[in-house]
Amino acid sequence: MNLINSTPTGIMMIPLIIPLICAILILFISEKTRYVREFFSVIVTAVSLWAAIKLFKIGGDNLELVFSWFSSHKLHFKLDYLSMFLLFSVSMFSFLISIYSISIPNKGNPKIFYFLLLLTQVASSGVVLSDNLLLMLFFWESMVIFLYIFIYISSNSQQTKSTALKTFLINGIADISMMIGIAMIYYITSTLSISEISKTKIIMTGWGTLSFFLILIGTLTKAGAFPFHTWIPQAALYSNASFMAYIPAAIDKLLGIYFLARISLHIFQINLSVQIILMIIASITIIAAVMMALIQTDYKRLLSYHAVSQTGYMILGISTLNPIGIAGGLFHMINHATYKSCLFMTAGSVERQTQINDISKLGGLFWKMPATAICFIISAAAISGIAPLNGYFSKELVYKGTLNTGYTIFFYAAEIGSVLTLASFLKLGHSVFFGKLNDNLKGTKEAPLTILLPMIALSCICIIFGFGAHLPLSKLIQPSIVSIGYIPHTELSGFHLDNLFLISITIIIFSLTLHISGFSIYGKPYKTSDHIHYAPIIKNIYQLAEKGYFDLYEIFKRIFKSLANILFKIDRFFDIVIDKIPSNISIIFSSQISYIHRGIYNYYMLAIFIFVVVYLMYLGGIKW
Amino acid sequence: MILYVLIYLVIIVGVVGAVISKKLLNSAIMLAIASIGISLLLFGYSAPWAAVFELSVCAGLITVLFISAVSLVKNEEDTTKEKQIKYSIFPLIMSAVVILSSIFIPEYFEKLSSYANTTQNGNELKIGDIIWSIRGIDVIAQIMLLAGGVFAIKHIFSYVKKQEE
Amino acid sequence: MQNIYFPLDWFFITLIFFSGAYCMIVSKNIIKLLIGFEIISKASIIAIITSGYLISNINLAQSIIIVMILVEAVVIATGLALVVKSYRINKTIDITKLSNMKG
């Protein structure tokens, strides 16, 4: 390995190499120590966060680091503004989650948990930093096995193991299609370097469209969009809160949307029909996921359906293809990571203190756990898009971008999604934190400090990004878009008192109406969405969804059974043709020949000598 | 020429006697007589090295081996009863072969001997040169063969003591 | 002693070869078999020396004969050792009685 550039760019290697070494070292720390592993990993993630911030200060565009590997292939690591922004977010979330999971009880063996956490950080930094498509694919695919082990070690029940298998299969098959797509890109352009391809973008001819859709399958699975999302709610039921706060909320979304931005803006040149397909997928994601979220009664499962739904906003923002929409999509990505992580952390803290997951049994926890409750309120307000918080600004940018394309139906779909999001969070907050306190919950205390600190940090970031929205927009998002190539011509941030603000106020009024009407019909806070649940047509759709008819994984499970039967019958047929018929023929022939072989030595000798004599005479040419 | 025919007659008497005789001891001695005849023949062709080798190995060593093997399977009278008729008709068949081959063989081999091309300096190469340098691989092959034979016989007879108990 | 008539030699070689072949085909005694094998080897030795004389390169023929004699001696020695061992196990030296591997 020879470092071609000098030491300022050597800092780029710190988030990759140091957690890798420390992950291996963690395996060697003995089991008898209590908290050594946790503090070690906290320090390591803090070091990589410092490295990411220092890279920010060095600034400059296009830092580059080249390793030569086997003296003919080169590994390119490249840092433009988009990668720098994402590296900073990945490191920050790793740091916060490693503080958070010090006190979480059911995360499995802590040695393996921290090992996987550091390795996932290495893998996601590698995806973000690499310039070569093959290198990025290596890091991307190595996250699948870590995902599997994370879920597997959470508990010992059979459902956990089958959830882990489902996750692995869905992610693994999507990664295979992504690999095929990247191989097709190599076939089209005969280079694998992203900066090379982005100089002349690939246009949508036959091979180009096919490779775009194959890579799209891989990216959408990672981010969690409509047909491929079904592992997330199941993992929410059977695994632990710190895993949910780390991977499906933060890292997967960041990486998925990062790569979606790369392929739709940087590498390919998308035409109109592909754009409409993307927007349709986004809208279906928003509405279907939020309708499923409305009727759940498990805390983490409700939050995970919302995670799927918010992905739709990000995809919608990026597929609008004008700079305002793209800025909205990227800003929503970082905002969503922030408040979704915070929400999962509150779920984890409530679960740790009360050991109850079902919201019908919780209630009135506001005065017992005040810090948790305040963080919940701030994050819930942010996710719904209430005015001065960060969710409002990113959603406003996405709406503006959608209106600029001219197709207003997607705008209506996004607005309906907003209404139902706020309604479900009102239901959740009301049943968990407000209302009457149950008798068996009287002894709950506030969560310990290591759980509260990351929550409070993330809520503060929500508020800061909301009130001072020009800070992230001008420093993080705008340079990223410029480096991809779309230059905005209006001011992105700032509080505009226009129609969109009035529409957001009406959204708040609609959802309050839904909530209060449900509460007055049923009387209990966790049943406030039942009037939608049991409405005439929608009830049947909900029944089908509960049975798993819309789940691709379950559909494939049914198909494979009959497919296996057919293949078995074909295999029996080939068995007869290849095995039975030739062996029967050879048995018939050999039973004839075995009459000639009697096993008596003298006959053999006679035959040999006769043959030798005849052959010699033939060679010499004797005449009879 | 007459001498050669006489030597050939000695060899043929020895070989026919080896085939016909009933006892194994007699056939081993007849074989020895045939080997002596061949050795004389080799001397006649002015190939002294091969003649001495033949005399010492075939007429000596192999005859001793056969006699010792026959003595180890001593009670073979009651095990193998061969039909003596098979050996009695042997001279009959032999004479038939003699008559037939005297018709066909001479002209065949005359044609064959006209194909031979004589090498120019064949008589100037010494036998030491041929054995050690031109066909040097033969020496290695002989050594390996001897080693293989010795190891095989050693392992065949390695459990003598146990079996006699 | 020159003037050797080549086909005369080969006439006798044919007779000796035939005797050895007959002995190998007919006999049931393994040691008789080995005697027949020995006879055939003798015939081939004479064949080589006459061919060497024809090409007038007798020294090459001599070196080949030396190798052949050694091979023959080793083969006979190992064969007789195997016969003696087999006699100890099966108590017979009849070749038609060795049939415990027959399929």
PDB file of N, CA and C in Angstrom, chain A residues 85-122:
ATOM      1  N   PHE A  85     -20.619  15.110   4.254  1.00  0.00           N
ATOM      2  CA  PHE A  85     -21.814  15.309   5.048  1.00  0.00           C
ATOM      3  C   PHE A  85     -22.319  13.982   5.610  1.00  0.00           C
ATOM      4  N   LEU A  86     -22.309  12.947   4.783  1.00  0.00           N
ATOM      5  CA  LEU A  86     -22.803  11.668   5.268  1.00  0.00           C
ATOM      6  C   LEU A  86     -21.844  10.997   6.229  1.00  0.00           C
ATOM      7  N   LEU A  87     -20.543  11.194   6.017  1.00  0.00           N
ATOM      8  CA  LEU A  87     -19.580  10.592   6.936  1.00  0.00           C
ATOM      9  C   LEU A  87     -19.768  11.169   8.326  1.00  0.00           C
ATOM     10  N   PHE A  88     -20.004  12.491   8.373  1.00  0.00           N
ATOM     11  CA  PHE A  88     -20.227  13.134   9.652  1.00  0.00           C
ATOM     12  C   PHE A  88     -21.472  12.562  10.331  1.00  0.00           C
ATOM     13  N   SER A  89     -22.582  12.380   9.563  1.00  0.00           N
ATOM     14  CA  SER A  89     -23.793  11.878  10.209  1.00  0.00           C
ATOM     15  C   SER A  89     -23.617  10.444  10.676  1.00  0.00           C
ATOM     16  N   VAL A  90     -22.951   9.599   9.870  1.00  0.00           N
ATOM     17  CA  VAL A  90     -22.776   8.202  10.266  1.00  0.00           C
ATOM     18  C   VAL A  90     -21.971   8.121  11.554  1.00  0.00           C
ATOM     19  N   SER A  91     -20.895   8.919  11.636  1.00  0.00           N
ATOM     20  CA  SER A  91     -20.070   8.849  12.839  1.00  0.00           C
ATOM     21  C   SER A  91     -20.825   9.353  14.051  1.00  0.00           C
ATOM     22  N   MET A  92     -21.648  10.400  13.846  1.00  0.00           N
ATOM     23  CA  MET A  92     -22.373  10.934  14.992  1.00  0.00           C
ATOM     24  C   MET A  92     -23.377   9.933  15.529  1.00  0.00           C
ATOM     25  N   PHE A  93     -24.068   9.231  14.608  1.00  0.00           N
ATOM     26  CA  PHE A  93     -25.047   8.270  15.102  1.00  0.00           C
ATOM     27  C   PHE A  93     -24.396   7.079  15.777  1.00  0.00           C
ATOM     28  N   SER A  94     -23.238   6.664  15.279  1.00  0.00           N
ATOM     29  CA  SER A  94     -22.558   5.561  15.956  1.00  0.00           C
ATOM     30  C   SER A  94     -22.180   5.950  17.367  1.00  0.00           C
ATOM     31  N   PHE A  95     -21.693   7.181  17.514  1.00  0.00           N
ATOM     32  CA  PHE A  95     -21.279   7.633  18.834  1.00  0.00           C
ATOM     33  C   PHE A  95     -22.460   7.653  19.797  1.00  0.00           C
ATOM     34  N   LEU A  96     -23.600   8.224  19.314  1.00  0.00           N
ATOM     35  CA  LEU A  96     -24.741   8.332  20.209  1.00  0.00           C
ATOM     36  C   LEU A  96     -25.311   6.967  20.571  1.00  0.00           C
ATOM     37  N   ILE A  97     -25.367   6.058  19.610  1.00  0.00           N
ATOM     38  CA  ILE A  97     -25.940   4.746  19.919  1.00  0.00           C
ATOM     39  C   ILE A  97     -25.027   3.963  20.841  1.00  0.00           C
ATOM     40  N   SER A  98     -23.722   4.147  20.718  1.00  0.00           N
ATOM     41  CA  SER A  98     -22.874   3.364  21.616  1.00  0.00           C
ATOM     42  C   SER A  98     -22.979   3.888  23.040  1.00  0.00           C
ATOM     43  N   ILE A  99     -23.299   5.195  23.208  1.00  0.00           N
ATOM     44  CA  ILE A  99     -23.579   5.646  24.577  1.00  0.00           C
ATOM     45  C   ILE A  99     -24.911   5.081  25.047  1.00  0.00           C
ATOM     46  N   TYR A 100     -25.893   5.098  24.153  1.00  0.00           N
ATOM     47  CA  TYR A 100     -27.241   4.687  24.528  1.00  0.00           C
ATOM     48  C   TYR A 100     -27.301   3.232  24.943  1.00  0.00           C
ATOM     49  N   SER A 101     -26.569   2.370  24.228  1.00  0.00           N
ATOM     50  CA  SER A 101     -26.771   0.947  24.483  1.00  0.00           C
ATOM     51  C   SER A 101     -25.949   0.433  25.645  1.00  0.00           C
ATOM     52  N   ILE A 102     -25.363   1.321  26.444  1.00  0.00           N
ATOM     53  CA  ILE A 102     -24.659   0.843  27.636  1.00  0.00           C
ATOM     54  C   ILE A 102     -25.651   0.199  28.593  1.00  0.00           C
ATOM     55  N   SER A 103     -26.855   0.813  28.703  1.00  0.00           N
ATOM     56  CA  SER A 103     -27.763   0.331  29.734  1.00  0.00           C
ATOM     57  C   SER A 103     -28.935  -0.475  29.194  1.00  0.00           C
ATOM     58  N   ILE A 104     -28.950  -0.787  27.946  1.00  0.00           N
ATOM     59  CA  ILE A 104     -30.088  -1.541  27.426  1.00  0.00           C
ATOM     60  C   ILE A 104     -29.906  -3.003  27.774  1.00  0.00           C
ATOM     61  N   PRO A 105     -30.899  -3.656  28.368  1.00  0.00           N
ATOM     62  CA  PRO A 105     -30.662  -5.008  28.874  1.00  0.00           C
ATOM     63  C   PRO A 105     -30.678  -6.116  27.843  1.00  0.00           C
ATOM     64  N   ASN A 106     -31.553  -6.050  26.847  1.00  0.00           N
ATOM     65  CA  ASN A 106     -31.721  -7.258  26.042  1.00  0.00           C
ATOM     66  C   ASN A 106     -31.094  -7.127  24.672  1.00  0.00           C
ATOM     67  N   LYS A 107     -29.849  -6.642  24.638  1.00  0.00           N
ATOM     68  CA  LYS A 107     -29.246  -6.542  23.318  1.00  0.00           C
ATOM     69  C   LYS A 107     -28.407  -7.758  22.965  1.00  0.00           C
ATOM     70  N   GLY A 108     -28.398  -8.764  23.810  1.00  0.00           N
ATOM     71  CA  GLY A 108     -27.594  -9.941  23.469  1.00  0.00           C
ATOM     72  C   GLY A 108     -26.236  -9.853  24.127  1.00  0.00           C
ATOM     73  N   ASN A 109     -25.317 -10.655  23.685  1.00  0.00           N
ATOM     74  CA  ASN A 109     -23.981 -10.693  24.246  1.00  0.00           C
ATOM     75  C   ASN A 109     -23.272  -9.374  23.955  1.00  0.00           C
ATOM     76  N   PRO A 110     -22.853  -8.602  24.957  1.00  0.00           N
ATOM     77  CA  PRO A 110     -22.306  -7.261  24.659  1.00  0.00           C
ATOM     78  C   PRO A 110     -21.032  -7.301  23.856  1.00  0.00           C
ATOM     79  N   LYS A 111     -20.253  -8.377  23.997  1.00  0.00           N
ATOM     80  CA  LYS A 111     -19.028  -8.475  23.209  1.00  0.00           C
ATOM     81  C   LYS A 111     -19.348  -8.461  21.723  1.00  0.00           C
ATOM     82  N   ILE A 112     -20.309  -9.328  21.345  1.00  0.00           N
ATOM     83  CA  ILE A 112     -20.648  -9.413  19.928  1.00  0.00           C
ATOM     84  C   ILE A 112     -21.374  -8.163  19.480  1.00  0.00           C
ATOM     85  N   PHE A 113     -22.173  -7.558  20.360  1.00  0.00           N
ATOM     86  CA  PHE A 113     -22.933  -6.371  19.959  1.00  0.00           C
ATOM     87  C   PHE A 113     -22.015  -5.221  19.597  1.00  0.00           C
ATOM     88  N   TYR A 114     -21.003  -4.962  20.429  1.00  0.00           N
ATOM     89  CA  TYR A 114     -20.123  -3.840  20.118  1.00  0.00           C
ATOM     90  C   TYR A 114     -19.208  -4.132  18.955  1.00  0.00           C
ATOM     91  N   PHE A 115     -18.834  -5.402  18.823  1.00  0.00           N
ATOM     92  CA  PHE A 115     -18.058  -5.810  17.650  1.00  0.00           C
ATOM     93  C   PHE A 115     -18.830  -5.476  16.374  1.00  0.00           C
ATOM     94  N   LEU A 116     -20.141  -5.850  16.366  1.00  0.00           N
ATOM     95  CA  LEU A 116     -20.943  -5.592  15.176  1.00  0.00           C
ATOM     96  C   LEU A 116     -21.172  -4.110  14.966  1.00  0.00           C
ATOM     97  N   LEU A 117     -21.314  -3.365  16.072  1.00  0.00           N
ATOM     98  CA  LEU A 117     -21.565  -1.935  15.928  1.00  0.00           C
ATOM     99  C   LEU A 117     -20.390  -1.248  15.262  1.00  0.00           C
ATOM    100  N   LEU A 118     -19.178  -1.576  15.727  1.00  0.00           N
ATOM    101  CA  LEU A 118     -18.017  -0.925  15.123  1.00  0.00           C
ATOM    102  C   LEU A 118     -17.822  -1.364  13.682  1.00  0.00           C
ATOM    103  N   LEU A 119     -18.078  -2.637  13.405  1.00  0.00           N
ATOM    104  CA  LEU A 119     -17.912  -3.092  12.027  1.00  0.00           C
ATOM    105  C   LEU A 119     -18.942  -2.474  11.102  1.00  0.00           C
ATOM    106  N   THR A 120     -20.177  -2.255  11.606  1.00  0.00           N
ATOM    107  CA  THR A 120     -21.164  -1.583  10.760  1.00  0.00           C
ATOM    108  C   THR A 120     -20.731  -0.161  10.487  1.00  0.00           C
ATOM    109  N   GLN A 121     -20.090   0.477  11.487  1.00  0.00           N
ATOM    110  CA  GLN A 121     -19.626   1.834  11.234  1.00  0.00           C
ATOM    111  C   GLN A 121     -18.541   1.861  10.171  1.00  0.00           C
ATOM    112  N   VAL A 122     -17.632   0.868  10.234  1.00  0.00           N
ATOM    113  CA  VAL A 122     -16.591   0.790   9.209  1.00  0.00           C
ATOM    114  C   VAL A 122     -17.203   0.598   7.839  1.00  0.00           C
TER     115      VAL A 122
END
